[in-house]
Short mmCIF file of C-alpha atoms and ligand atoms in Angstrom, two decimals:
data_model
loop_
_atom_site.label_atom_id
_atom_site.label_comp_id
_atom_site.label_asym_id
_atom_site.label_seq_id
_atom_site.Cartn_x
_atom_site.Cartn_y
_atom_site.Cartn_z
CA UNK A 1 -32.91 -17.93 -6.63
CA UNK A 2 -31.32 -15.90 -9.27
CA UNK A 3 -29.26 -13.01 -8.98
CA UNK A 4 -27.20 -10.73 -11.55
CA UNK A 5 -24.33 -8.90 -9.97
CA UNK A 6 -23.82 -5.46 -12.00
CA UNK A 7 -21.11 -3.29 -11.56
CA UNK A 8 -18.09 -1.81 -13.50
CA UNK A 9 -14.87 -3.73 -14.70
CA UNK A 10 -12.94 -3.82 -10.83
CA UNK A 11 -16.04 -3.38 -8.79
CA UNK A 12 -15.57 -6.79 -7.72
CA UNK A 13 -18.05 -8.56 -9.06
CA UNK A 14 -16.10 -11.62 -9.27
CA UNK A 15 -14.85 -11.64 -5.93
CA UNK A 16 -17.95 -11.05 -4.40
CA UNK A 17 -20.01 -14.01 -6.25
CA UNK A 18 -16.82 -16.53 -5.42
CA UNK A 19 -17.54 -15.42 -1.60
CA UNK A 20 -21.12 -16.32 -1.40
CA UNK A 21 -21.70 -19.14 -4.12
CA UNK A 22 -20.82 -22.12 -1.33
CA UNK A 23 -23.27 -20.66 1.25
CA UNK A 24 -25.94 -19.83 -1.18
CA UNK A 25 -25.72 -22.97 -3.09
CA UNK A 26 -24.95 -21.03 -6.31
CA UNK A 27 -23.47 -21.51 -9.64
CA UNK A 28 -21.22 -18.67 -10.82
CA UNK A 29 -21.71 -17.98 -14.38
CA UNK A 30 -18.85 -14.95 -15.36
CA UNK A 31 -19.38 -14.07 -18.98
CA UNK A 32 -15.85 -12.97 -19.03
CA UNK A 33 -14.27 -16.71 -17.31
CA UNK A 34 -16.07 -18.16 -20.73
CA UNK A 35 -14.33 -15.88 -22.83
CA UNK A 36 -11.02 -16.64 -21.33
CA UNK A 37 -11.60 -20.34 -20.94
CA UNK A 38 -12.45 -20.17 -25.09
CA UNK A 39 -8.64 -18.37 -25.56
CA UNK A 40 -6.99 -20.73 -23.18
CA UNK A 41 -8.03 -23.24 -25.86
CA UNK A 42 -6.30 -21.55 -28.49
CA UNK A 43 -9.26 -22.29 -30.88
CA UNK A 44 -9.53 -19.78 -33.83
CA UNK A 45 -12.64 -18.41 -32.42
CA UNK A 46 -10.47 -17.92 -28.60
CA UNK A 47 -7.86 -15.91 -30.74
CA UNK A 48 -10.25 -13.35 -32.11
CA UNK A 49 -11.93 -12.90 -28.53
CA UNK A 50 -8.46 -12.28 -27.24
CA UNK A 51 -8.42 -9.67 -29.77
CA UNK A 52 -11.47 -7.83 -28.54
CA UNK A 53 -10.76 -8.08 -25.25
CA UNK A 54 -7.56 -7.06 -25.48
CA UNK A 55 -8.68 -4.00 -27.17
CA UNK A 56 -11.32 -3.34 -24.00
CA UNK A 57 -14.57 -3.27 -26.75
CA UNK A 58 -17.28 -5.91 -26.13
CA UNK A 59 -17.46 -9.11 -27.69
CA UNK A 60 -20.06 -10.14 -30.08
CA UNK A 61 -23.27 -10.84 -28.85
CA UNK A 62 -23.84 -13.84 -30.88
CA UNK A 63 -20.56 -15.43 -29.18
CA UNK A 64 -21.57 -14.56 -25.40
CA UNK A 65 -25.32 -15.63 -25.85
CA UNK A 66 -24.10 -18.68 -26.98
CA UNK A 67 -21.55 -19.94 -24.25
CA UNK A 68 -24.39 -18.42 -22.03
CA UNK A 69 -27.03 -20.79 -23.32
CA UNK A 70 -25.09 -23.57 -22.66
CA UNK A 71 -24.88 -22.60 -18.70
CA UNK A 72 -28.50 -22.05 -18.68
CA UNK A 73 -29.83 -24.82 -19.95
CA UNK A 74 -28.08 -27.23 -17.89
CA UNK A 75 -30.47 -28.72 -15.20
CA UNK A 76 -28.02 -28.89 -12.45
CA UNK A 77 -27.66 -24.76 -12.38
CA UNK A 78 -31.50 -24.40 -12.42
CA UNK A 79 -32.56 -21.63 -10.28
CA UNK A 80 -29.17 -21.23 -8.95
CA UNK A 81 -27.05 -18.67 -10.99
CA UNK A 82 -25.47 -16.06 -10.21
CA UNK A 83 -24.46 -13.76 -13.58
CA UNK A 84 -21.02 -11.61 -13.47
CA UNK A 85 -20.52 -9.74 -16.54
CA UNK A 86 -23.95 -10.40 -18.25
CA UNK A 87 -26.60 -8.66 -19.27
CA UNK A 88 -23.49 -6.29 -20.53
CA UNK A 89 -25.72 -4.04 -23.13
CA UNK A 90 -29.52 -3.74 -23.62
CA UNK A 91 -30.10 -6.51 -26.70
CA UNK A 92 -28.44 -9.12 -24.18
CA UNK A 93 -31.19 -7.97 -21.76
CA UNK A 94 -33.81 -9.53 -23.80
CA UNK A 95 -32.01 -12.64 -24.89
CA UNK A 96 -31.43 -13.54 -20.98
CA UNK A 97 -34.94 -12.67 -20.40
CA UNK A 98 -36.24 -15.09 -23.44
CA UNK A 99 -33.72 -17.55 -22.04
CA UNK A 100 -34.63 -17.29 -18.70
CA UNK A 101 -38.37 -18.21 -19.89
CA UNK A 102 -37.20 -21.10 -22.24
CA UNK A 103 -35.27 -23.01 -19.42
CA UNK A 104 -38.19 -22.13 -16.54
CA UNK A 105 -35.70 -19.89 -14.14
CA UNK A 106 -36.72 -17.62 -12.05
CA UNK A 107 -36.58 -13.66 -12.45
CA UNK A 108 -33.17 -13.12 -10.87
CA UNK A 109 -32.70 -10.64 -8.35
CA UNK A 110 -30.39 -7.24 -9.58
CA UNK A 111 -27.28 -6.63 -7.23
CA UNK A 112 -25.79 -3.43 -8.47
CA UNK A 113 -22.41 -2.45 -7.37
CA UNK A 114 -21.60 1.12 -7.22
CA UNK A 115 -17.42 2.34 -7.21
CA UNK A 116 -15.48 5.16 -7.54
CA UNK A 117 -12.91 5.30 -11.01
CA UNK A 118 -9.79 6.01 -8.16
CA UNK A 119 -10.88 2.79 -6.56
CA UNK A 120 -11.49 0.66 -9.79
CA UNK A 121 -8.61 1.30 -11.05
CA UNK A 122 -6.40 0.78 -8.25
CA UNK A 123 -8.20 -2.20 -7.48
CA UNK A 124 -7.42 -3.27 -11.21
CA UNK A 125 -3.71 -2.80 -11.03
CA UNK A 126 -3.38 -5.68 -8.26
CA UNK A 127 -5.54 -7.59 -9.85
CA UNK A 128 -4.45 -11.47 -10.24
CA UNK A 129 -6.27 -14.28 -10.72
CA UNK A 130 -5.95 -18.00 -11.14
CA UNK A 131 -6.87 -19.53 -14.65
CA UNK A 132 -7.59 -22.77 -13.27
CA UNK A 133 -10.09 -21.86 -10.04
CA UNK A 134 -11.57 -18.59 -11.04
CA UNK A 135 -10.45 -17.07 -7.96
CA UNK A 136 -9.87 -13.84 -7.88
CA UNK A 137 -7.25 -11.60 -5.96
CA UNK A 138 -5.04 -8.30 -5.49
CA UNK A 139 -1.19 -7.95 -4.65
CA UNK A 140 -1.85 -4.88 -2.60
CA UNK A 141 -5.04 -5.31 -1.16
CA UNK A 142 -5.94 -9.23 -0.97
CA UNK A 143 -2.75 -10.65 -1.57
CA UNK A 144 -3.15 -14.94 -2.40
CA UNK A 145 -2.05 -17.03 0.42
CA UNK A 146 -0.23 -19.50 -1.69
CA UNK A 147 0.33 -22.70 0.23
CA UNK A 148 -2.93 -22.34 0.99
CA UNK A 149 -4.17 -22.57 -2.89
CA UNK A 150 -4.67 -26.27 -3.90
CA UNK A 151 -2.34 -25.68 -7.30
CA UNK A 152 0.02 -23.38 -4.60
CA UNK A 153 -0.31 -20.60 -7.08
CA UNK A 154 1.03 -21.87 -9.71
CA UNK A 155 -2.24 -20.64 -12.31
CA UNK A 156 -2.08 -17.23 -10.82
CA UNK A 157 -1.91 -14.56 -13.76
CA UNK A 158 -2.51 -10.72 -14.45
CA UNK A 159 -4.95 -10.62 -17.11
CA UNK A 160 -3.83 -8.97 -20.11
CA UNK A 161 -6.77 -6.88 -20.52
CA UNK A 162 -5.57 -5.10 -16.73
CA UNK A 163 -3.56 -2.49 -18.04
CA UNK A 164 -4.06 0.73 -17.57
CA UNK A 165 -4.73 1.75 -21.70
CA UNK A 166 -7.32 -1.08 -21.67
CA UNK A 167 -8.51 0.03 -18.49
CA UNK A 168 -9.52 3.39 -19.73
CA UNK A 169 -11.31 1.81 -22.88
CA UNK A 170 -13.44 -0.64 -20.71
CA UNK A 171 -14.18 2.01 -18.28
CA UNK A 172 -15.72 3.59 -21.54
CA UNK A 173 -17.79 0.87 -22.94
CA UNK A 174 -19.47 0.50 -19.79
CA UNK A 175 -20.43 4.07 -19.31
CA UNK A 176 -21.67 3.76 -23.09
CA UNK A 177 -23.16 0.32 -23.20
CA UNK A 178 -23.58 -1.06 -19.54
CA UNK A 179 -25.24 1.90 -17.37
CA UNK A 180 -27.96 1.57 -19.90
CA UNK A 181 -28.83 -1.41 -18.81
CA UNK A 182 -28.49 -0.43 -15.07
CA UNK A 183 -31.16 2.17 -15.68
CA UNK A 184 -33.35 -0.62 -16.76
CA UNK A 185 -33.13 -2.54 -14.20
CA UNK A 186 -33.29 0.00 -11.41
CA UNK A 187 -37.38 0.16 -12.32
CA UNK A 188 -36.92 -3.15 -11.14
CA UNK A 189 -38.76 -3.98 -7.85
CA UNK A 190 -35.71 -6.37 -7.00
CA UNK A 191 -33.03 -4.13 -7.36
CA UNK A 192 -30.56 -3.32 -4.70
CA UNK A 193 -28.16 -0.57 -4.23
CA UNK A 194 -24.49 -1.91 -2.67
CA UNK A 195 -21.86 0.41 -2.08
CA UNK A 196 -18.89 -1.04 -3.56
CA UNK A 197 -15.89 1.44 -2.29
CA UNK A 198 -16.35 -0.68 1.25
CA UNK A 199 -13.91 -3.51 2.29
CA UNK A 200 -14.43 -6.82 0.70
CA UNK A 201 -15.72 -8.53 3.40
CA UNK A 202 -18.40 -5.57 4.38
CA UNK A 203 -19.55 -5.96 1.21
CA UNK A 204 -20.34 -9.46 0.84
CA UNK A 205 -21.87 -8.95 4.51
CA UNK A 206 -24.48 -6.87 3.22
CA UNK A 207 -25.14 -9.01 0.06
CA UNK A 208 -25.43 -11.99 2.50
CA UNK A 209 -27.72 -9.79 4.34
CA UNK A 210 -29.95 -8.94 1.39
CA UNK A 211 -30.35 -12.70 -0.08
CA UNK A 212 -30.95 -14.17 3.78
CA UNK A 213 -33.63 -11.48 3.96
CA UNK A 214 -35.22 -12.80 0.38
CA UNK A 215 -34.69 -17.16 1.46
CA UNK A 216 -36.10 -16.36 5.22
P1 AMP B 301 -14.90 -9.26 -17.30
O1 AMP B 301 -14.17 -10.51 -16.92
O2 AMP B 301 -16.34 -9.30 -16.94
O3 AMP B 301 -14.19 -8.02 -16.82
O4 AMP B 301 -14.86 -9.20 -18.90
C1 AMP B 301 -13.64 -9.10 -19.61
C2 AMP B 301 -13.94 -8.79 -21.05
O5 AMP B 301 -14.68 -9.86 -21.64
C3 AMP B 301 -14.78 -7.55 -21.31
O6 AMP B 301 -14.00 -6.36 -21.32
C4 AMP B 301 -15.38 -7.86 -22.68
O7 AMP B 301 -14.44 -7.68 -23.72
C5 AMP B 301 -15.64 -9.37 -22.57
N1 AMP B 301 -17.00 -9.65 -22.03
C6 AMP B 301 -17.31 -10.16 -20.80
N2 AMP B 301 -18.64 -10.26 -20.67
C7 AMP B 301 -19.18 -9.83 -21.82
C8 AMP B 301 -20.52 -9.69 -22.28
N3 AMP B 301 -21.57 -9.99 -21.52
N4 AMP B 301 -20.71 -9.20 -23.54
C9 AMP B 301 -19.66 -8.89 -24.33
N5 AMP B 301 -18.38 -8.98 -23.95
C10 AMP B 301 -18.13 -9.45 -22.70
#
């Protein structure tokens, strides 16, 4: 199985796919954890995403397809990713659908999160994450339990692109650019509606719901 998680920036997207990828046998591929993994490198090509991301636009489409192909094509992740972040516009629609053909996956199944602005960007503000696990949490509302983190917390970070100037600007280029793409996919017989205001945990309860319904 296949599954793209859709939502706006702070809908939780990230959250919810590190919650179910053990049980589900899943690998999480986040468009955005590429991006940042290419600036932690401090390559030339990881200073000019900073840039962009920085600025809250989208990044090239020729850069994201790319570090996308790479996940895709690996045997080991064959018919068992989950997308966060991607298909972010229309033409990366039909480059995941060619890819998807080229490497034999399966039509993925569309989990579209659904949050109010209040909420996003509340939930953005606490935002912190660790740059070595991916995993993703809040001061206020999911606050890390350190000792409990392998590296004891010593990765965790605010992203730089969670402020609340950038904020408005990504908020933006997803009304502009992502809902498009949401409206595409909603024709789609395997979309499914999630509302993503709810508590973490209710919400991964009803995606777990929706994929045991589609693996019984
Ligand atoms: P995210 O971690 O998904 O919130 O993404 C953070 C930032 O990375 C976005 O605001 C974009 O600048 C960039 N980004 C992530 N995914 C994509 C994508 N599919 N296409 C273009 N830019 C992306």
């Amino acid at each position: 199985m296949n599954i793209i998680l859709f939502g706006p920036p702070g809908a939780g997207k990230g959250t919810q796919a590190n919650l179910i990828i053990k049980e589900f046998n899943l690998v999480q591929i986040s468009s955005g954890d590429l991006l940042r993994d290419e600036i932690l490198k401090k390559t030339n090509l990881g200073k000019k995403i900073e840039v962009i991301i920085n600025s809250g636009d989208l990044v090239s489409d020729h850069i994201v397809n790319e570090l996308l192909e790479e996940k895709i094509s690996d045997k080991r992740n064959q018919n068992r990713l989950i997308f966060d972040g991607y298909p972010r516009n229309l033409s990366q629609i039909k480059f995941l659908k060619q890819l998807l053909i080229k490497y034999n996956q399966k039509i993925p199944i569309i989990i579209s999160l659904h949050v109010d602005k209040k909420i996003i960007e509340k939930r953005i503000k606490g935002r912190i994450y660790c740059t070595k696990c991916k995993k993703i949490f809040n001061k206020y509302l999911n606050p890390p339990n350190k000792m409990k983190l392998e590296c004891k917390g010593k990765y965790l970070e605010k992203r730089l692109d969670d402020n609340i100037d950038t904020i408005v600007k990504r908020y933006d280029t997803y009304v502009q650019l992502t809902k498009p793409v949401i409206e595409y996919y909603k024709k789609n017989s395997t979309f499914h509606y999630i509302d993503g205001n709810k508590k973490i945990d209710e919400i991964s309860n009803e995606i777990r719901g929706i994929l045991l319904n589609l693996t019984d």
